[in-house]
Short mmCIF file of C-alpha atoms and ligand atoms in Angstrom, two decimals:
data_model
loop_
_atom_site.label_atom_id
_atom_site.label_comp_id
_atom_site.label_asym_id
_atom_site.label_seq_id
_atom_site.Cartn_x
_atom_site.Cartn_y
_atom_site.Cartn_z
CA UNK A 1 -17.97 18.60 3.08
CA UNK A 2 -16.41 18.65 -0.33
CA UNK A 3 -18.24 18.59 -3.60
CA UNK A 4 -17.40 15.39 -5.47
CA UNK A 5 -15.57 15.76 -8.74
CA UNK A 6 -16.99 14.26 -11.87
CA UNK A 7 -15.10 11.46 -13.58
CA UNK A 8 -15.41 13.47 -16.77
CA UNK A 9 -13.08 16.04 -15.26
CA UNK A 10 -9.51 15.46 -14.17
CA UNK A 11 -9.64 18.10 -11.43
CA UNK A 12 -8.66 16.72 -8.06
CA UNK A 13 -10.88 17.57 -5.15
CA UNK A 14 -8.51 17.40 -2.22
CA UNK A 15 -10.77 19.09 0.26
CA UNK A 16 -12.43 16.01 1.72
CA UNK A 17 -9.61 15.89 4.23
CA UNK A 18 -7.90 18.98 5.65
CA UNK A 19 -5.07 19.94 3.26
CA UNK A 20 -1.80 18.36 4.30
CA UNK A 21 0.64 20.86 5.68
CA UNK A 22 4.02 20.53 3.96
CA UNK A 23 6.06 21.76 6.90
CA UNK A 24 4.26 19.45 9.31
CA UNK A 25 4.93 16.54 6.92
CA UNK A 26 8.61 17.44 6.73
CA UNK A 27 8.90 17.68 10.53
CA UNK A 28 7.20 14.30 10.82
CA UNK A 29 9.64 12.81 8.29
CA UNK A 30 12.61 14.15 10.27
CA UNK A 31 11.16 12.85 13.53
CA UNK A 32 10.45 9.41 12.08
CA UNK A 33 13.85 9.08 10.43
CA UNK A 34 15.57 10.05 13.68
CA UNK A 35 13.48 7.63 15.74
CA UNK A 36 13.49 4.58 13.46
CA UNK A 37 17.14 4.82 12.36
CA UNK A 38 18.16 4.60 16.03
CA UNK A 39 16.19 1.42 16.71
CA UNK A 40 17.82 -2.00 16.91
CA UNK A 41 17.70 -3.21 14.20
CA UNK A 42 17.74 0.09 12.34
CA UNK A 43 14.56 0.67 10.35
CA UNK A 44 12.59 3.11 8.20
CA UNK A 45 8.77 2.89 7.85
CA UNK A 46 7.75 1.41 4.48
CA UNK A 47 5.23 4.17 3.75
CA UNK A 48 8.24 6.49 3.24
CA UNK A 49 9.04 4.52 0.06
CA UNK A 50 6.22 6.33 -1.77
CA UNK A 51 7.43 9.77 -2.80
CA UNK A 52 6.69 10.66 -6.46
CA UNK A 53 9.57 8.57 -7.83
CA UNK A 54 8.89 5.72 -5.38
CA UNK A 55 5.24 5.59 -6.48
CA UNK A 56 6.27 5.51 -10.14
CA UNK A 57 8.81 2.74 -9.43
CA UNK A 58 6.16 0.75 -7.58
CA UNK A 59 3.80 1.10 -10.57
CA UNK A 60 6.59 -0.26 -12.76
CA UNK A 61 7.18 -3.17 -10.33
CA UNK A 62 3.53 -4.13 -10.81
CA UNK A 63 4.36 -4.84 -14.47
CA UNK A 64 7.28 -7.14 -13.69
CA UNK A 65 6.69 -10.77 -14.67
CA UNK A 66 8.16 -11.86 -11.31
CA UNK A 67 5.80 -9.65 -9.25
CA UNK A 68 2.54 -11.43 -9.91
CA UNK A 69 0.22 -9.75 -7.38
CA UNK A 70 -1.23 -7.06 -9.66
CA UNK A 71 -1.81 -9.27 -12.67
CA UNK A 72 -3.41 -12.03 -10.59
CA UNK A 73 -5.64 -9.57 -8.76
CA UNK A 74 -6.79 -7.85 -11.96
CA UNK A 75 -7.74 -11.27 -13.34
CA UNK A 76 -9.80 -12.14 -10.25
CA UNK A 77 -11.47 -8.70 -10.25
CA UNK A 78 -12.43 -9.09 -13.90
CA UNK A 79 -13.75 -12.61 -13.39
CA UNK A 80 -15.82 -11.87 -10.29
CA UNK A 81 -16.76 -8.23 -10.89
CA UNK A 82 -20.49 -8.97 -11.12
CA UNK A 83 -20.61 -10.65 -7.71
CA UNK A 84 -18.52 -7.85 -6.23
CA UNK A 85 -20.77 -5.26 -7.89
CA UNK A 86 -23.82 -6.89 -6.29
CA UNK A 87 -22.26 -6.28 -2.87
CA UNK A 88 -22.61 -2.55 -3.56
CA UNK A 89 -25.73 -2.39 -5.69
CA UNK A 90 -26.77 0.61 -7.79
CA UNK A 91 -25.71 4.09 -6.66
CA UNK A 92 -23.38 2.65 -4.05
CA UNK A 93 -20.13 3.89 -2.59
CA UNK A 94 -16.75 2.29 -3.21
CA UNK A 95 -13.81 3.38 -1.10
CA UNK A 96 -10.37 2.27 -2.28
CA UNK A 97 -7.57 2.45 0.28
CA UNK A 98 -4.34 2.96 -1.70
CA UNK A 99 -5.61 3.51 -5.23
CA UNK A 100 -2.30 3.24 -7.15
CA UNK A 101 -2.97 4.03 -10.80
CA UNK A 102 -6.76 3.50 -10.57
CA UNK A 103 -6.50 0.50 -12.89
CA UNK A 104 -8.13 -1.96 -10.48
CA UNK A 105 -11.11 0.26 -9.84
CA UNK A 106 -11.46 0.93 -13.57
CA UNK A 107 -11.38 -2.84 -14.23
CA UNK A 108 -14.07 -3.42 -11.65
CA UNK A 109 -16.30 -0.64 -13.00
CA UNK A 110 -15.84 -1.75 -16.62
CA UNK A 111 -16.56 -5.40 -15.83
CA UNK A 112 -19.38 -4.93 -13.31
CA UNK A 113 -21.19 -1.84 -14.60
CA UNK A 114 -21.92 -0.17 -11.24
CA UNK A 115 -24.21 2.66 -12.38
CA UNK A 116 -24.11 5.86 -10.36
CA UNK A 117 -21.12 4.72 -8.32
CA UNK A 118 -19.48 7.23 -5.99
CA UNK A 119 -15.79 6.32 -5.65
CA UNK A 120 -13.67 7.63 -2.79
CA UNK A 121 -9.94 7.28 -3.44
CA UNK A 122 -7.62 7.39 -0.43
CA UNK A 123 -3.89 7.69 -1.03
CA UNK A 124 -0.98 9.67 0.38
CA UNK A 125 0.50 10.18 -3.07
CA UNK A 126 -0.77 13.17 -5.00
CA UNK A 127 0.60 11.60 -8.20
CA UNK A 128 -1.32 8.35 -7.58
CA UNK A 129 -4.57 10.27 -7.01
CA UNK A 130 -4.05 12.33 -10.16
CA UNK A 131 -3.36 9.21 -12.23
CA UNK A 132 -6.43 7.44 -10.82
CA UNK A 133 -8.70 10.39 -11.59
CA UNK A 134 -7.35 10.37 -15.14
CA UNK A 135 -7.83 6.61 -15.52
CA UNK A 136 -11.42 6.82 -14.31
CA UNK A 137 -12.13 9.86 -16.50
CA UNK A 138 -11.23 7.76 -19.56
CA UNK A 139 -13.96 5.21 -18.85
CA UNK A 140 -16.54 5.58 -21.57
CA UNK A 141 -20.13 6.04 -20.48
CA UNK A 142 -19.39 5.73 -16.78
CA UNK A 143 -21.21 8.15 -14.48
CA UNK A 144 -18.81 7.47 -11.66
CA UNK A 145 -18.33 10.38 -9.27
CA UNK A 146 -14.88 10.58 -7.74
CA UNK A 147 -13.77 12.14 -4.47
CA UNK A 148 -10.08 12.04 -3.64
CA UNK A 149 -8.64 12.01 -0.14
CA UNK A 150 -4.94 12.76 0.03
CA UNK A 151 -4.52 11.11 3.37
CA UNK A 152 -3.31 8.10 5.31
CA UNK A 153 -5.73 5.16 5.35
CA UNK A 154 -6.69 6.07 8.89
CA UNK A 155 -7.38 9.75 8.09
CA UNK A 156 -9.27 8.76 4.93
CA UNK A 157 -11.50 6.33 6.82
CA UNK A 158 -12.23 8.89 9.52
CA UNK A 159 -13.10 11.50 6.85
CA UNK A 160 -15.79 9.38 5.21
CA UNK A 161 -19.26 10.77 5.84
CA UNK A 162 -20.72 8.50 8.54
CA UNK A 163 -24.12 6.82 8.31
CA UNK A 164 -24.27 7.00 4.51
CA UNK A 165 -27.54 5.78 3.05
CA UNK A 166 -25.77 4.10 0.11
CA UNK A 167 -24.26 0.67 0.45
CA UNK A 168 -20.50 0.85 0.82
CA UNK A 169 -17.69 -1.44 -0.18
CA UNK A 170 -14.18 -0.75 1.05
CA UNK A 171 -11.54 -2.21 -1.26
CA UNK A 172 -8.16 -2.90 0.31
CA UNK A 173 -6.29 -4.47 -2.57
CA UNK A 174 -2.80 -5.33 -3.78
CA UNK A 175 -1.92 -7.11 -0.52
CA UNK A 176 -1.38 -3.71 1.10
CA UNK A 177 -2.56 -5.45 4.28
CA UNK A 178 0.71 -7.41 4.11
CA UNK A 179 2.72 -4.27 4.90
CA UNK A 180 1.20 -4.17 8.41
CA UNK A 181 2.27 -6.38 11.31
CA UNK A 182 -0.51 -8.31 13.07
CA UNK A 183 -1.45 -5.62 15.66
CA UNK A 184 -1.33 -2.89 12.98
CA UNK A 185 -3.53 -4.93 10.63
CA UNK A 186 -6.04 -5.66 13.43
CA UNK A 187 -6.23 -1.96 14.37
CA UNK A 188 -6.72 -0.89 10.75
CA UNK A 189 -9.42 -3.53 10.15
CA UNK A 190 -11.29 -2.25 13.22
CA UNK A 191 -11.19 1.27 11.73
CA UNK A 192 -12.45 -0.11 8.39
CA UNK A 193 -15.31 -1.81 10.23
CA UNK A 194 -16.14 1.42 12.09
CA UNK A 195 -16.53 3.22 8.76
CA UNK A 196 -19.12 0.67 7.60
CA UNK A 197 -22.68 -0.19 8.57
CA UNK A 198 -24.10 -3.72 8.86
CA UNK A 199 -24.39 -5.32 5.42
CA UNK A 200 -21.63 -3.18 3.91
CA UNK A 201 -18.59 -5.03 2.62
CA UNK A 202 -14.82 -5.29 2.58
CA UNK A 203 -12.92 -6.64 -0.42
CA UNK A 204 -9.45 -7.74 0.61
CA UNK A 205 -6.60 -8.72 -1.73
CA UNK A 206 -3.89 -10.79 -0.03
CA UNK A 207 -0.77 -12.49 -1.33
CA UNK A 208 -0.31 -16.09 -0.20
CA UNK A 209 2.67 -18.09 0.97
CA UNK A 210 4.53 -19.63 -1.96
CA UNK A 211 7.91 -21.21 -2.61
CA UNK A 212 10.86 -19.13 -1.41
CA UNK A 213 12.50 -18.78 -4.82
CA UNK A 214 9.30 -17.20 -6.23
CA UNK A 215 9.11 -14.75 -3.32
CA UNK A 216 12.75 -13.76 -3.67
CA UNK A 217 12.37 -13.17 -7.42
CA UNK A 218 9.33 -10.97 -6.72
CA UNK A 219 11.22 -8.85 -4.16
CA UNK A 220 14.69 -8.93 -5.73
CA UNK A 221 13.97 -8.91 -9.44
CA UNK A 222 16.67 -9.57 -12.04
CA UNK A 223 16.40 -6.11 -13.63
CA UNK A 224 16.87 -4.25 -10.37
CA UNK A 225 13.60 -2.29 -10.22
CA UNK A 226 12.87 -3.34 -6.65
CA UNK A 227 16.44 -2.46 -5.67
CA UNK A 228 15.89 1.02 -7.15
CA UNK A 229 12.54 1.32 -5.31
CA UNK A 230 14.28 0.46 -2.03
CA UNK A 231 17.36 2.66 -2.57
CA UNK A 232 15.16 5.59 -3.58
CA UNK A 233 14.32 5.88 0.10
CA UNK A 234 17.91 7.01 0.68
CA UNK A 235 17.63 9.40 -2.28
CA UNK A 236 14.56 10.84 -0.59
CA UNK A 237 16.34 11.31 2.75
CA UNK A 238 19.30 12.93 0.97
CA UNK A 239 16.97 15.39 -0.75
CA UNK A 240 14.41 16.09 1.95
CA UNK A 241 16.51 15.82 5.12
CA UNK A 242 19.91 16.87 3.74
CA UNK A 243 21.37 13.42 4.46
CA UNK A 244 24.55 12.19 2.75
CA UNK A 245 23.87 8.51 2.09
CA UNK A 246 26.34 7.30 -0.58
CA UNK A 247 24.14 5.02 -2.72
CA UNK A 248 27.11 3.02 -3.99
CA UNK A 249 27.80 1.89 -0.44
CA UNK A 250 24.39 0.26 0.07
CA UNK A 251 22.82 -2.84 -1.45
CA UNK A 252 19.24 -3.99 -1.66
CA UNK A 253 18.47 -7.30 0.05
CA UNK A 254 15.25 -9.33 0.24
CA UNK A 255 14.94 -12.07 2.86
CA UNK A 256 12.14 -14.62 3.38
CA UNK A 257 11.46 -15.33 7.06
CA UNK A 258 9.25 -18.42 7.09
CA UNK A 259 8.82 -18.36 10.87
CA UNK A 260 7.22 -14.89 10.61
CA UNK A 261 5.65 -15.54 7.17
CA UNK A 262 7.08 -12.36 5.71
CA UNK A 263 9.49 -11.09 3.08
CA UNK A 264 11.69 -8.35 4.46
CA UNK A 265 13.44 -5.67 2.42
CA UNK A 266 16.67 -4.26 3.77
CA UNK A 267 19.38 -1.82 2.75
CA UNK A 268 22.76 -3.29 3.63
CA UNK A 269 25.77 -1.14 4.40
CA UNK A 270 28.62 -2.45 2.23
CA UNK A 271 31.33 -0.99 4.47
CA UNK A 272 31.76 0.63 7.85
CA UNK A 273 30.61 4.23 7.28
CA UNK A 274 29.21 7.34 8.90
CA UNK A 275 26.13 9.05 7.53
CA UNK A 276 24.94 12.50 8.47
CA UNK A 277 21.17 13.12 8.39
CA UNK A 278 21.36 16.87 8.98
CA UNK A 279 17.72 17.81 9.39
CA UNK A 280 17.12 14.86 11.72
CA UNK A 281 20.15 15.94 13.79
CA UNK A 282 21.51 12.43 13.51
CA UNK A 283 24.94 10.91 12.83
CA UNK A 284 24.72 7.25 11.97
CA UNK A 285 27.73 5.01 12.50
CA UNK A 286 27.01 1.92 10.42
CA UNK A 287 29.04 -1.25 10.55
CA UNK A 288 29.86 -3.28 7.49
CA UNK A 289 26.87 -5.60 6.71
CA UNK A 290 24.59 -3.67 9.06
CA UNK A 291 21.06 -3.53 7.69
CA UNK A 292 18.33 -0.90 7.61
CA UNK A 293 14.97 -2.70 7.52
CA UNK A 294 12.64 -0.85 5.14
CA UNK A 295 9.62 -3.10 4.57
CA UNK A 296 7.81 -6.26 5.67
CA UNK A 297 5.44 -8.03 3.29
CA UNK A 298 3.47 -10.63 5.17
CA UNK A 299 2.22 -13.62 3.20
CA UNK A 300 -0.95 -15.44 4.20
CA UNK A 301 -2.73 -18.79 3.99
CA UNK A 302 -6.07 -18.43 2.17
CA UNK A 303 -7.91 -20.25 4.95
CA UNK A 304 -6.26 -18.09 7.62
CA UNK A 305 -7.53 -14.75 6.32
CA UNK A 306 -10.88 -15.08 8.07
CA UNK A 307 -9.05 -15.37 11.42
CA UNK A 308 -7.36 -12.05 10.72
CA UNK A 309 -10.45 -10.19 9.52
CA UNK A 310 -13.50 -11.65 11.28
CA UNK A 311 -12.47 -10.56 14.83
CA UNK A 312 -12.78 -6.94 13.61
CA UNK A 313 -16.52 -7.52 13.03
CA UNK A 314 -16.80 -9.17 9.62
CA UNK A 315 -18.09 -12.45 8.22
CA UNK A 316 -16.37 -14.06 5.24
CA UNK A 317 -18.76 -14.38 2.31
CA UNK A 318 -16.70 -15.48 -0.67
CA UNK A 319 -13.13 -16.17 -1.57
CA UNK A 320 -11.46 -16.51 -4.97
CA UNK A 321 -7.92 -17.83 -5.27
CA UNK A 322 -5.50 -17.69 -8.19
CA UNK A 323 -3.75 -20.98 -7.40
CA UNK A 324 -0.98 -20.40 -9.90
CA UNK A 325 0.13 -16.99 -8.62
CA UNK A 326 -1.03 -17.88 -5.07
CA UNK A 327 -3.15 -14.79 -4.50
CA UNK A 328 -6.56 -14.48 -2.80
CA UNK A 329 -9.40 -12.00 -3.14
CA UNK A 330 -11.88 -12.31 -0.27
CA UNK A 331 -15.24 -10.63 0.20
CA UNK A 332 -16.35 -9.99 3.78
CA UNK A 333 -19.66 -8.59 5.03
CA UNK A 334 -19.75 -6.23 7.99
CA UNK A 335 -21.52 -8.16 10.75
C1 AVI B 1 2.47 -2.12 -1.78
N1 AVI B 1 2.91 -3.40 -1.25
C2 AVI B 1 1.79 -4.32 -1.07
C3 AVI B 1 4.03 -4.00 -2.01
C4 AVI B 1 4.41 -5.37 -1.41
O1 AVI B 1 4.41 -6.33 -2.16
O2 AVI B 1 4.65 -5.43 -0.21
C5 AVI B 1 5.24 -3.08 -2.04
C6 AVI B 1 6.45 -3.73 -2.66
N2 AVI B 1 7.61 -3.88 -2.08
C7 AVI B 1 8.45 -4.46 -2.91
N3 AVI B 1 7.81 -4.74 -4.03
C8 AVI B 1 6.57 -4.25 -3.91
#
C-alpha cells in the first residue's frame, strides 16, 4: 500500500496502482486503433481523446460559455456542499473518478469543510493528476490527504483498500457517466457499488436533455475548441502510431440523436482518401463523407437517473437540478 501524499506537497504518489507500462499502453493503443477503425461505422474510443494536449483542450472547453456542464456543476456543489459533506462525515474518504483540474473537489472542500478528509484521485492523465494535487495544495488550512491513482476508473476502484473504516463518497462528476453506453454504465456502477459499504455514498453529475441548438453549440462551439479537441485524436495517432492523417482533409461534426438521447462527435473525411496507420499495420480507404465516430455523450432525464443507478445497489437520497443549464447532481446511498 502506498503512503498518502500530503496536500501541502505537490509530489504525486503514483504507487497506489501498479505503474503503467508505457510499452504495454502503446501496444494497447495500436490494437484498439486497428480494431475500432475497422468497425462499421468506423470508430475510436473516446478515452483516447485525453493525451496531454487533449486534456488541456478539454479543460479549456469547460470554460466555454456554450459548454455549461462545469459551471452549473460547480454552482450546485457550492450550494449543497454541506449536505454532501455530511454524507462523508469527519475523517472520511472521497474518491473522485476523473479529477480533471481538481477544481470541483477544491470547491467542495472549501464550501463544506471536511476536516481530515482523505481524497483519492483516479485519472488516466498524469497532467490532470498533477494539476489536481497542485489545486488541492493551494487550499489554505485544509488537512486533506491526497492519494493519486493513475489508472482507468475500473483499475482505480479495484485498487481502493477494501473494508475501510471511514465513510466513503465516490464522486463521478462532469457527466462522465454520459460517455458510457447503457451496458457500460451499468457495469461501472456495479464496480462503484462493490467498492463501497452500506451507508457509503455516490455523488453523480449528469447532463440533461435540452433543446438541440443548445446541445450542438456545446459540442460544436463557434471558436472551434471542440473541433480541435476532436481532431487532436488524429494528431495523437500520427505521433504515437506513425499514422499520416492529413488534418485538412477531416472536419469535426456533432450530431444530436434524439432516439438514442446522445450527442455524437465524428471526424468526417472531406474527400476519398487513403490513410496509413503504420504501427497498427492498417491501411484505411475512406470514402468522401465517411465518418469516424469518436465520442457519445448521453443526455438524461433527471427523474430517469434513479433507474440507471439504483439497480446497481443504490437508493436515491437527494437530487439538485440547475433548471437553466439542465444539469443534475444526485446523491445516492449504497443500499
Ligand atoms: C468528459 N465528457 C463528459 C465530456 C462530454 O461532455 O461528453 C467530453 C466532451 N466532449 C466534447 N466536449 C466535451
